[in-house]
Amino acid sequence: VLKHPSENKYVIADAKYYGAYNIQSAPRLSDIVKQFYYAKAMHLIEAEAEIVVNAFIFPGSAGKIESIHMAQKGQTLPYTEDDCLDEEYPPIKCIYQDPIELIEHYSKHRYLRQLTDKLLALSVDD
């Protein structure tokens, strides 16, 4: 969990070890539901939090999955914005981090500022 230094905003990030390049390699339902519960719990812990952003971090430099949304039951593909329950379950943002760069920073005890900045820049409306 990251707290923005100047805003009343929290980012809940969950790093994954798989690529999430398509629907077959995307997070499973259990991971998605867990992430939605993390955001709900954050609002209980920090009741005054104005913004809580959920994020998955996947290895790689880019991917096709930008965000994951909860849709109303019974909707068929393709989903529209009106089908999504973003007010109740804010979307989970998906970002990709080069694992080699991450390991290099980790092994040299250096802070990966770009990743933190990228996470803190996320918004629910992106």
PDB file of C-alpha atoms in Angstrom:
ATOM      1  CA  VAL A   1       0.000   0.000   0.000  1.00  0.00           C
ATOM      2  CA  LEU A   2       1.342   3.375  -1.023  1.00  0.00           C
ATOM      3  CA  LYS A   3       0.067   6.656   0.399  1.00  0.00           C
ATOM      4  CA  HIS A   4       0.394   9.677  -1.836  1.00  0.00           C
ATOM      5  CA  PRO A   5       2.648  12.270  -0.156  1.00  0.00           C
ATOM      6  CA  SER A   6       0.382  15.262  -0.793  1.00  0.00           C
ATOM      7  CA  GLU A   7      -3.088  13.850  -1.541  1.00  0.00           C
ATOM      8  CA  ASN A   8      -5.514  11.777   0.491  1.00  0.00           C
ATOM      9  CA  LYS A   9      -4.955   8.900  -1.917  1.00  0.00           C
ATOM     10  CA  TYR A  10      -3.850   5.297  -1.469  1.00  0.00           C
ATOM     11  CA  VAL A  11      -2.661   2.788  -4.062  1.00  0.00           C
ATOM     12  CA  ILE A  12      -2.958  -0.920  -3.322  1.00  0.00           C
ATOM     13  CA  ALA A  13      -0.499  -2.763  -5.566  1.00  0.00           C
ATOM     14  CA  ASP A  14      -0.246  -6.524  -5.977  1.00  0.00           C
ATOM     15  CA  ALA A  15       2.741  -7.774  -7.977  1.00  0.00           C
ATOM     16  CA  LYS A  16       2.147 -10.884 -10.056  1.00  0.00           C
ATOM     17  CA  TYR A  17       4.699 -13.271 -11.543  1.00  0.00           C
ATOM     18  CA  TYR A  18       2.799 -14.049 -14.747  1.00  0.00           C
ATOM     19  CA  GLY A  19       2.633 -11.842 -17.829  1.00  0.00           C
ATOM     20  CA  ALA A  20      -1.093 -11.117 -18.307  1.00  0.00           C
ATOM     21  CA  TYR A  21      -0.703 -10.580 -22.047  1.00  0.00           C
ATOM     22  CA  ASN A  22      -4.104 -12.000 -22.952  1.00  0.00           C
ATOM     23  CA  ILE A  23      -7.261 -13.390 -21.387  1.00  0.00           C
ATOM     24  CA  GLN A  24      -5.686 -16.837 -20.866  1.00  0.00           C
ATOM     25  CA  SER A  25      -2.827 -15.402 -18.799  1.00  0.00           C
ATOM     26  CA  ALA A  26      -4.942 -12.778 -17.010  1.00  0.00           C
ATOM     27  CA  PRO A  27      -5.487 -12.852 -13.233  1.00  0.00           C
ATOM     28  CA  ARG A  28      -7.922 -15.471 -12.028  1.00  0.00           C
ATOM     29  CA  LEU A  29     -11.218 -14.587 -10.382  1.00  0.00           C
ATOM     30  CA  SER A  30      -9.828 -15.261  -6.885  1.00  0.00           C
ATOM     31  CA  ASP A  31      -7.047 -12.677  -7.403  1.00  0.00           C
ATOM     32  CA  ILE A  32      -9.498 -10.129  -8.771  1.00  0.00           C
ATOM     33  CA  VAL A  33     -12.021 -10.565  -5.963  1.00  0.00           C
ATOM     34  CA  LYS A  34      -9.243 -10.370  -3.373  1.00  0.00           C
ATOM     35  CA  GLN A  35      -8.049  -7.089  -4.876  1.00  0.00           C
ATOM     36  CA  PHE A  36     -11.574  -5.624  -4.749  1.00  0.00           C
ATOM     37  CA  TYR A  37     -11.774  -6.609  -1.078  1.00  0.00           C
ATOM     38  CA  TYR A  38      -8.438  -4.924  -0.394  1.00  0.00           C
ATOM     39  CA  ALA A  39      -9.926  -1.640  -1.611  1.00  0.00           C
ATOM     40  CA  LYS A  40     -13.067  -2.112   0.476  1.00  0.00           C
ATOM     41  CA  ALA A  41     -10.913  -2.868   3.537  1.00  0.00           C
ATOM     42  CA  MET A  42      -8.767   0.200   2.893  1.00  0.00           C
ATOM     43  CA  HIS A  43     -11.877   2.374   3.122  1.00  0.00           C
ATOM     44  CA  LEU A  44     -12.637   0.769   6.507  1.00  0.00           C
ATOM     45  CA  ILE A  45      -9.098   1.313   7.798  1.00  0.00           C
ATOM     46  CA  GLU A  46      -8.769   4.832   6.361  1.00  0.00           C
ATOM     47  CA  ALA A  47     -12.359   6.072   6.358  1.00  0.00           C
ATOM     48  CA  GLU A  48     -11.264   9.535   5.245  1.00  0.00           C
ATOM     49  CA  ALA A  49      -9.409   8.223   2.172  1.00  0.00           C
ATOM     50  CA  GLU A  50     -10.686  10.200  -0.803  1.00  0.00           C
ATOM     51  CA  ILE A  51      -9.183   7.941  -3.456  1.00  0.00           C
ATOM     52  CA  VAL A  52      -8.219   4.264  -3.317  1.00  0.00           C
ATOM     53  CA  VAL A  53      -6.682   2.867  -6.496  1.00  0.00           C
ATOM     54  CA  ASN A  54      -6.162  -0.851  -7.047  1.00  0.00           C
ATOM     55  CA  ALA A  55      -3.315  -2.039  -9.268  1.00  0.00           C
ATOM     56  CA  PHE A  56      -1.756  -5.232 -10.514  1.00  0.00           C
ATOM     57  CA  ILE A  57       1.914  -5.124 -11.503  1.00  0.00           C
ATOM     58  CA  PHE A  58       2.921  -7.649 -14.154  1.00  0.00           C
ATOM     59  CA  PRO A  59       6.402  -8.491 -15.456  1.00  0.00           C
ATOM     60  CA  GLY A  60       7.199  -7.076 -18.872  1.00  0.00           C
ATOM     61  CA  SER A  61       7.519  -3.805 -20.678  1.00  0.00           C
ATOM     62  CA  ALA A  62       3.950  -3.637 -21.992  1.00  0.00           C
ATOM     63  CA  GLY A  63       0.747  -5.585 -22.101  1.00  0.00           C
ATOM     64  CA  LYS A  64      -2.683  -5.519 -23.626  1.00  0.00           C
ATOM     65  CA  ILE A  65      -4.623  -5.494 -20.362  1.00  0.00           C
ATOM     66  CA  GLU A  66      -4.965  -1.932 -19.075  1.00  0.00           C
ATOM     67  CA  SER A  67      -7.594  -2.432 -16.388  1.00  0.00           C
ATOM     68  CA  ILE A  68     -10.010  -4.972 -14.975  1.00  0.00           C
ATOM     69  CA  HIS A  69     -13.625  -4.053 -14.262  1.00  0.00           C
ATOM     70  CA  MET A  70     -16.490  -5.768 -12.463  1.00  0.00           C
ATOM     71  CA  ALA A  71     -19.458  -6.044 -14.834  1.00  0.00           C
ATOM     72  CA  GLN A  72     -23.099  -6.564 -14.067  1.00  0.00           C
ATOM     73  CA  LYS A  73     -24.154 -10.202 -14.087  1.00  0.00           C
ATOM     74  CA  GLY A  74     -25.704 -11.398 -17.319  1.00  0.00           C
ATOM     75  CA  GLN A  75     -23.953  -8.916 -19.608  1.00  0.00           C
ATOM     76  CA  THR A  76     -22.540 -10.191 -22.865  1.00  0.00           C
ATOM     77  CA  LEU A  77     -19.351  -9.191 -24.609  1.00  0.00           C
ATOM     78  CA  PRO A  78     -18.373  -6.623 -25.604  1.00  0.00           C
ATOM     79  CA  TYR A  79     -18.973  -4.739 -22.370  1.00  0.00           C
ATOM     80  CA  THR A  80     -19.779  -1.064 -22.436  1.00  0.00           C
ATOM     81  CA  GLU A  81     -19.015   1.511 -19.765  1.00  0.00           C
ATOM     82  CA  ASP A  82     -22.627   1.283 -18.583  1.00  0.00           C
ATOM     83  CA  ASP A  83     -22.198  -2.454 -17.847  1.00  0.00           C
ATOM     84  CA  CYS A  84     -19.367  -1.855 -15.372  1.00  0.00           C
ATOM     85  CA  LEU A  85     -19.864  -1.496 -11.628  1.00  0.00           C
ATOM     86  CA  ASP A  86     -16.971   0.964 -11.256  1.00  0.00           C
ATOM     87  CA  GLU A  87     -18.693   2.971  -8.514  1.00  0.00           C
ATOM     88  CA  GLU A  88     -18.972  -0.071  -6.246  1.00  0.00           C
ATOM     89  CA  TYR A  89     -15.845  -1.853  -7.465  1.00  0.00           C
ATOM     90  CA  PRO A  90     -13.311   0.646  -8.820  1.00  0.00           C
ATOM     91  CA  PRO A  91     -11.316  -0.841 -11.698  1.00  0.00           C
ATOM     92  CA  ILE A  92      -8.006  -2.556 -11.060  1.00  0.00           C
ATOM     93  CA  LYS A  93      -5.313  -0.790 -13.067  1.00  0.00           C
ATOM     94  CA  CYS A  94      -2.694  -2.971 -14.756  1.00  0.00           C
ATOM     95  CA  ILE A  95       0.875  -1.827 -15.193  1.00  0.00           C
ATOM     96  CA  TYR A  96       3.906  -3.650 -16.476  1.00  0.00           C
ATOM     97  CA  GLN A  97       7.395  -3.503 -14.990  1.00  0.00           C
ATOM     98  CA  ASP A  98      10.559  -4.803 -16.624  1.00  0.00           C
ATOM     99  CA  PRO A  99      11.668  -7.566 -14.215  1.00  0.00           C
ATOM    100  CA  ILE A 100      15.363  -7.209 -15.134  1.00  0.00           C
ATOM    101  CA  GLU A 101      15.321  -3.528 -14.189  1.00  0.00           C
ATOM    102  CA  LEU A 102      13.506  -4.383 -10.971  1.00  0.00           C
ATOM    103  CA  ILE A 103      16.023  -7.091 -10.011  1.00  0.00           C
ATOM    104  CA  GLU A 104      18.970  -4.810 -10.841  1.00  0.00           C
ATOM    105  CA  HIS A 105      17.617  -2.133  -8.523  1.00  0.00           C
ATOM    106  CA  TYR A 106      16.815  -4.676  -5.826  1.00  0.00           C
ATOM    107  CA  SER A 107      20.250  -6.323  -5.972  1.00  0.00           C
ATOM    108  CA  LYS A 108      21.971  -2.929  -5.663  1.00  0.00           C
ATOM    109  CA  HIS A 109      19.672  -1.795  -2.822  1.00  0.00           C
ATOM    110  CA  ARG A 110      18.378   1.048  -4.969  1.00  0.00           C
ATOM    111  CA  TYR A 111      14.905   2.503  -4.935  1.00  0.00           C
ATOM    112  CA  LEU A 112      12.914   2.106  -8.170  1.00  0.00           C
ATOM    113  CA  ARG A 113      11.447   5.616  -8.180  1.00  0.00           C
ATOM    114  CA  GLN A 114       9.827   5.312 -11.634  1.00  0.00           C
ATOM    115  CA  LEU A 115       7.635   2.448 -10.432  1.00  0.00           C
ATOM    116  CA  THR A 116       6.510   4.352  -7.347  1.00  0.00           C
ATOM    117  CA  ASP A 117       5.806   7.459  -9.432  1.00  0.00           C
ATOM    118  CA  LYS A 118       3.839   5.405 -11.959  1.00  0.00           C
ATOM    119  CA  LEU A 119       1.725   3.855  -9.198  1.00  0.00           C
ATOM    120  CA  LEU A 120       1.077   7.150  -7.454  1.00  0.00           C
ATOM    121  CA  ALA A 121       0.069   8.768 -10.772  1.00  0.00           C
ATOM    122  CA  LEU A 122      -2.702   6.202 -11.354  1.00  0.00           C
ATOM    123  CA  SER A 123      -6.249   7.420 -10.982  1.00  0.00           C
ATOM    124  CA  VAL A 124      -9.554   5.597 -10.860  1.00  0.00           C
ATOM    125  CA  ASP A 125     -10.689   7.419 -14.014  1.00  0.00           C
ATOM    126  CA  ASP A 126      -7.721   6.479 -16.267  1.00  0.00           C
TER     127      ASP A 126
END
